[in-house]
PDB file of C-alpha atoms and ligand atoms in Angstrom:
ATOM      1  CA  MET E  17       0.000   0.000   0.000  1.00  0.00           C
ATOM      2  CA  PRO E  18       2.911   2.478   0.383  1.00  0.00           C
ATOM      3  CA  LYS E  19       2.433   4.243  -2.959  1.00  0.00           C
ATOM      4  CA  ILE E  20      -1.236   5.093  -2.626  1.00  0.00           C
ATOM      5  CA  LEU E  21      -0.492   6.399   0.840  1.00  0.00           C
ATOM      6  CA  ASP E  22       1.037   9.397  -0.905  1.00  0.00           C
ATOM      7  CA  ARG E  23      -2.571  10.349  -1.509  1.00  0.00           C
ATOM      8  CA  LEU E  24      -3.259  10.804   2.180  1.00  0.00           C
ATOM      9  CA  ASP E  25      -4.473  14.262   3.087  1.00  0.00           C
ATOM     10  CA  LYS E  26      -6.114  15.756   6.147  1.00  0.00           C
ATOM     11  CA  LYS E  27      -9.615  14.791   5.130  1.00  0.00           C
ATOM     12  CA  LYS E  28      -8.709  11.219   4.218  1.00  0.00           C
ATOM     13  CA  ASP E  29      -6.667  10.965   7.367  1.00  0.00           C
ATOM     14  CA  LYS E  30      -9.738  11.802   9.421  1.00  0.00           C
ATOM     15  CA  ASP E  31     -12.022   9.489   7.461  1.00  0.00           C
ATOM     16  CA  ILE E  32      -9.615   6.587   7.870  1.00  0.00           C
ATOM     17  CA  ARG E  33      -9.578   7.235  11.604  1.00  0.00           C
ATOM     18  CA  VAL E  34     -13.390   7.140  11.744  1.00  0.00           C
ATOM     19  CA  LEU E  35     -13.482   4.000   9.625  1.00  0.00           C
ATOM     20  CA  GLY E  36     -10.972   2.236  11.868  1.00  0.00           C
ATOM     21  CA  ASP E  37     -12.727   3.289  15.065  1.00  0.00           C
ATOM     22  CA  PHE E  38     -16.174   2.338  13.808  1.00  0.00           C
ATOM     23  CA  ILE E  39     -15.092  -1.076  12.540  1.00  0.00           C
ATOM     24  CA  SER E  40     -13.305  -1.705  15.858  1.00  0.00           C
ATOM     25  CA  ILE E  41     -16.452  -0.982  17.848  1.00  0.00           C
ATOM     26  CA  PHE E  42     -18.545  -3.123  15.529  1.00  0.00           C
ATOM     27  CA  CYS E  43     -16.158  -6.059  15.732  1.00  0.00           C
ATOM     28  CA  ARG E  44     -15.760  -5.802  19.494  1.00  0.00           C
ATOM     29  CA  GLU E  45     -19.525  -5.751  20.071  1.00  0.00           C
ATOM     30  CA  ASN E  46     -20.629  -8.263  17.432  1.00  0.00           C
ATOM     31  CA  HIS E  47     -17.837 -10.685  16.741  1.00  0.00           C
ATOM     32  CA  GLN E  48     -16.833 -11.872  20.202  1.00  0.00           C
ATOM     33  CA  ALA E  49     -16.762 -15.473  19.029  1.00  0.00           C
ATOM     34  CA  GLU E  50     -14.388 -14.834  16.123  1.00  0.00           C
ATOM     35  CA  ALA E  51     -10.643 -15.349  16.260  1.00  0.00           C
ATOM     36  CA  LYS E  52      -8.972 -11.960  16.249  1.00  0.00           C
ATOM     37  CA  GLY E  53      -5.655 -10.469  15.469  1.00  0.00           C
ATOM     38  CA  VAL E  54      -3.978  -7.089  15.294  1.00  0.00           C
ATOM     39  CA  PHE E  55      -4.685  -5.313  12.012  1.00  0.00           C
ATOM     40  CA  PRO E  56      -1.307  -5.220  10.276  1.00  0.00           C
ATOM     41  CA  ILE E  57      -0.138  -1.688   9.528  1.00  0.00           C
ATOM     42  CA  LYS E  58       3.245  -1.417   7.914  1.00  0.00           C
ATOM     43  CA  ASP E  59       3.207   2.228   6.979  1.00  0.00           C
ATOM     44  CA  VAL E  60       3.854   4.784   9.681  1.00  0.00           C
ATOM     45  CA  ARG E  61       1.564   7.344   8.029  1.00  0.00           C
ATOM     46  CA  LEU E  62      -1.312   4.910   7.982  1.00  0.00           C
ATOM     47  CA  ARG E  63      -0.623   3.996  11.570  1.00  0.00           C
ATOM     48  CA  HIS E  64      -0.843   7.658  12.441  1.00  0.00           C
ATOM     49  CA  SER E  65      -4.135   7.983  10.518  1.00  0.00           C
ATOM     50  CA  LEU E  66      -5.572   5.126  12.527  1.00  0.00           C
ATOM     51  CA  GLY E  67      -4.746   6.869  15.782  1.00  0.00           C
ATOM     52  CA  ASN E  68      -1.385   5.220  16.557  1.00  0.00           C
ATOM     53  CA  LYS E  69      -3.007   2.220  18.149  1.00  0.00           C
ATOM     54  CA  ASP E  70      -3.426  -1.472  17.484  1.00  0.00           C
ATOM     55  CA  LEU E  71      -6.811  -2.402  16.102  1.00  0.00           C
ATOM     56  CA  VAL E  72      -7.798  -5.904  17.130  1.00  0.00           C
ATOM     57  CA  LEU E  73     -10.190  -7.259  14.543  1.00  0.00           C
ATOM     58  CA  CYS E  74     -11.532 -10.547  13.214  1.00  0.00           C
ATOM     59  CA  HIS E  75     -10.529 -11.717   9.763  1.00  0.00           C
ATOM     60  CA  ASN E  76     -13.586 -10.320   7.975  1.00  0.00           C
ATOM     61  CA  CYS E  77     -13.364  -6.944   9.677  1.00  0.00           C
ATOM     62  CA  GLN E  78      -9.697  -6.720   8.753  1.00  0.00           C
ATOM     63  CA  LYS E  79     -10.670  -7.362   5.148  1.00  0.00           C
ATOM     64  CA  LEU E  80     -13.383  -4.720   5.330  1.00  0.00           C
ATOM     65  CA  LEU E  81     -11.048  -2.144   6.838  1.00  0.00           C
ATOM     66  CA  ASN E  82      -8.411  -2.908   4.262  1.00  0.00           C
ATOM     67  CA  HIS E  83     -10.936  -2.502   1.454  1.00  0.00           C
ATOM     68  CA  GLY E  84     -12.235   0.725   2.956  1.00  0.00           C
ATOM     69  CA  ILE E  85      -8.794   2.267   3.392  1.00  0.00           C
ATOM     70  CA  THR E  86      -7.829   1.343  -0.153  1.00  0.00           C
ATOM     71  CA  LYS E  87     -10.996   2.836  -1.626  1.00  0.00           C
ATOM     72  CA  LEU E  88     -10.631   5.970   0.447  1.00  0.00           C
ATOM     73  CA  LEU E  89      -7.099   6.500  -0.747  1.00  0.00           C
ATOM     74  CA  LEU E  90      -8.060   5.864  -4.343  1.00  0.00           C
ATOM     75  CA  CYS E  91     -10.987   8.296  -4.234  1.00  0.00           C
ATOM     76  CA  PRO E  92     -10.800  10.312  -7.471  1.00  0.00           C
ATOM     77  CA  TYR E  93     -12.468  13.374  -5.980  1.00  0.00           C
ATOM     78  CA  ASP E  94     -10.673  16.237  -4.344  1.00  0.00           C
ATOM     79  CA  PRO E  95     -11.860  17.093  -1.813  1.00  0.00           C
ATOM     80  CA  LYS E  96     -13.338  13.692  -1.090  1.00  0.00           C
ATOM     81  CA  PRO E  97     -17.110  13.960  -0.594  1.00  0.00           C
ATOM     82  CA  MET E  98     -18.912  12.042   2.142  1.00  0.00           C
ATOM     83  CA  CYS E  99     -19.276   8.529   0.764  1.00  0.00           C
ATOM     84  CA  LYS E 100     -22.993   8.464   1.471  1.00  0.00           C
ATOM     85  CA  LYS E 101     -23.482  11.502  -0.734  1.00  0.00           C
ATOM     86  CA  CYS E 102     -21.184  10.331  -3.505  1.00  0.00           C
ATOM     87  CA  GLN E 103     -22.487   9.275  -6.916  1.00  0.00           C
ATOM     88  CA  THR E 104     -19.632   6.879  -7.514  1.00  0.00           C
ATOM     89  CA  HIS E 105     -20.149   3.625  -5.683  1.00  0.00           C
ATOM     90  CA  CYS E 106     -16.575   2.511  -5.514  1.00  0.00           C
ATOM     91  CA  TYR E 107     -17.066  -0.165  -2.886  1.00  0.00           C
ATOM     92  CA  ALA E 108     -17.665  -3.724  -3.993  1.00  0.00           C
ATOM     93  CA  PRO E 109     -21.389  -4.298  -3.286  1.00  0.00           C
ATOM     94  CA  SER E 110     -20.912  -6.748  -0.415  1.00  0.00           C
ATOM     95  CA  TYR E 111     -18.442  -4.426   1.306  1.00  0.00           C
ATOM     96  CA  ARG E 112     -20.661  -1.426   0.750  1.00  0.00           C
ATOM     97  CA  GLU E 113     -23.545  -3.126   2.494  1.00  0.00           C
ATOM     98  CA  LYS E 114     -21.292  -4.261   5.317  1.00  0.00           C
ATOM     99  CA  VAL E 115     -19.713  -0.876   5.898  1.00  0.00           C
ATOM    100  CA  ARG E 116     -23.107   0.795   6.048  1.00  0.00           C
ATOM    101  CA  GLU E 117     -24.179  -1.718   8.666  1.00  0.00           C
ATOM    102  CA  VAL E 118     -21.000  -0.960  10.605  1.00  0.00           C
ATOM    103  CA  MET E 119     -21.497   2.822  10.404  1.00  0.00           C
ATOM    104  CA  LYS E 120     -25.096   2.538  11.538  1.00  0.00           C
ATOM    105  CA  PHE E 121     -24.323   0.206  14.423  1.00  0.00           C
ATOM    106  CA  SER E 122     -21.272   2.031  15.710  1.00  0.00           C
ATOM    107  CA  GLY E 123     -22.870   5.448  15.203  1.00  0.00           C
ATOM    108  CA  LEU E 124     -25.811   4.421  17.363  1.00  0.00           C
ATOM    109  CA  TYR E 125     -23.465   2.787  19.832  1.00  0.00           C
ATOM    110  CA  LEU E 126     -21.586   6.045  20.292  1.00  0.00           C
ATOM    111  CA  VAL E 127     -24.800   8.030  20.683  1.00  0.00           C
ATOM    112  CA  LYS E 128     -26.082   5.584  23.298  1.00  0.00           C
ATOM    113  CA  HIS E 129     -22.820   5.807  25.187  1.00  0.00           C
ATOM    114  CA  GLY E 130     -22.797   9.577  25.105  1.00  0.00           C
ATOM    115  CA  ARG E 131     -19.734   9.753  22.905  1.00  0.00           C
ATOM    116  CA  LEU E 132     -21.030  12.420  20.579  1.00  0.00           C
ATOM    117  CA  ASP E 133     -17.565  13.884  20.561  1.00  0.00           C
ATOM    118  CA  LEU E 134     -16.439  10.902  18.504  1.00  0.00           C
ATOM    119  CA  MET E 135     -19.215  11.281  15.998  1.00  0.00           C
ATOM    120  CA  PHE E 136     -17.869  14.149  13.953  1.00  0.00           C
ATOM    121  CA  HIS E 137     -19.720  12.799  10.988  1.00  0.00           C
ATOM    122  CA  TYR E 138     -20.892   9.638   9.342  1.00  0.00           C
ATOM    123  CA  ILE E 139     -18.835   8.999   6.280  1.00  0.00           C
ATOM    124  CA  PHE E 140     -21.086   6.321   4.827  1.00  0.00           C
TER     125      PHE E 140
HETATM  126 ZN1   ZN R  26     -15.252  -8.561  13.204  1.00  0.00          ZN
END
């Protein structure tokens, strides 16, 4: 992934952080029975984007996060619009459905737990 990471900017940085946090919450709350591992991050910039922390995720959530980060970085628009308002559906259909489920679940989770500070915006 190193090359496309040159496309990181402030907005994408923030969106990647939200994506990572939301998938983490979703996985933690819904996939207790799954085997989990630390999401591998080789690039220091990406690690920074994800909040300089280890994200412990199941296999499928790691795949989803990886897909999401890749699509975010490859976004042809500048500035990147909110994905939910975008005309280009760049996600593979199964991932798109999954990520929307994740955003909805984790968004509600944060509201219920009074963490509105973390909900700067929904990106999907
Ligand atoms: Zn999971």
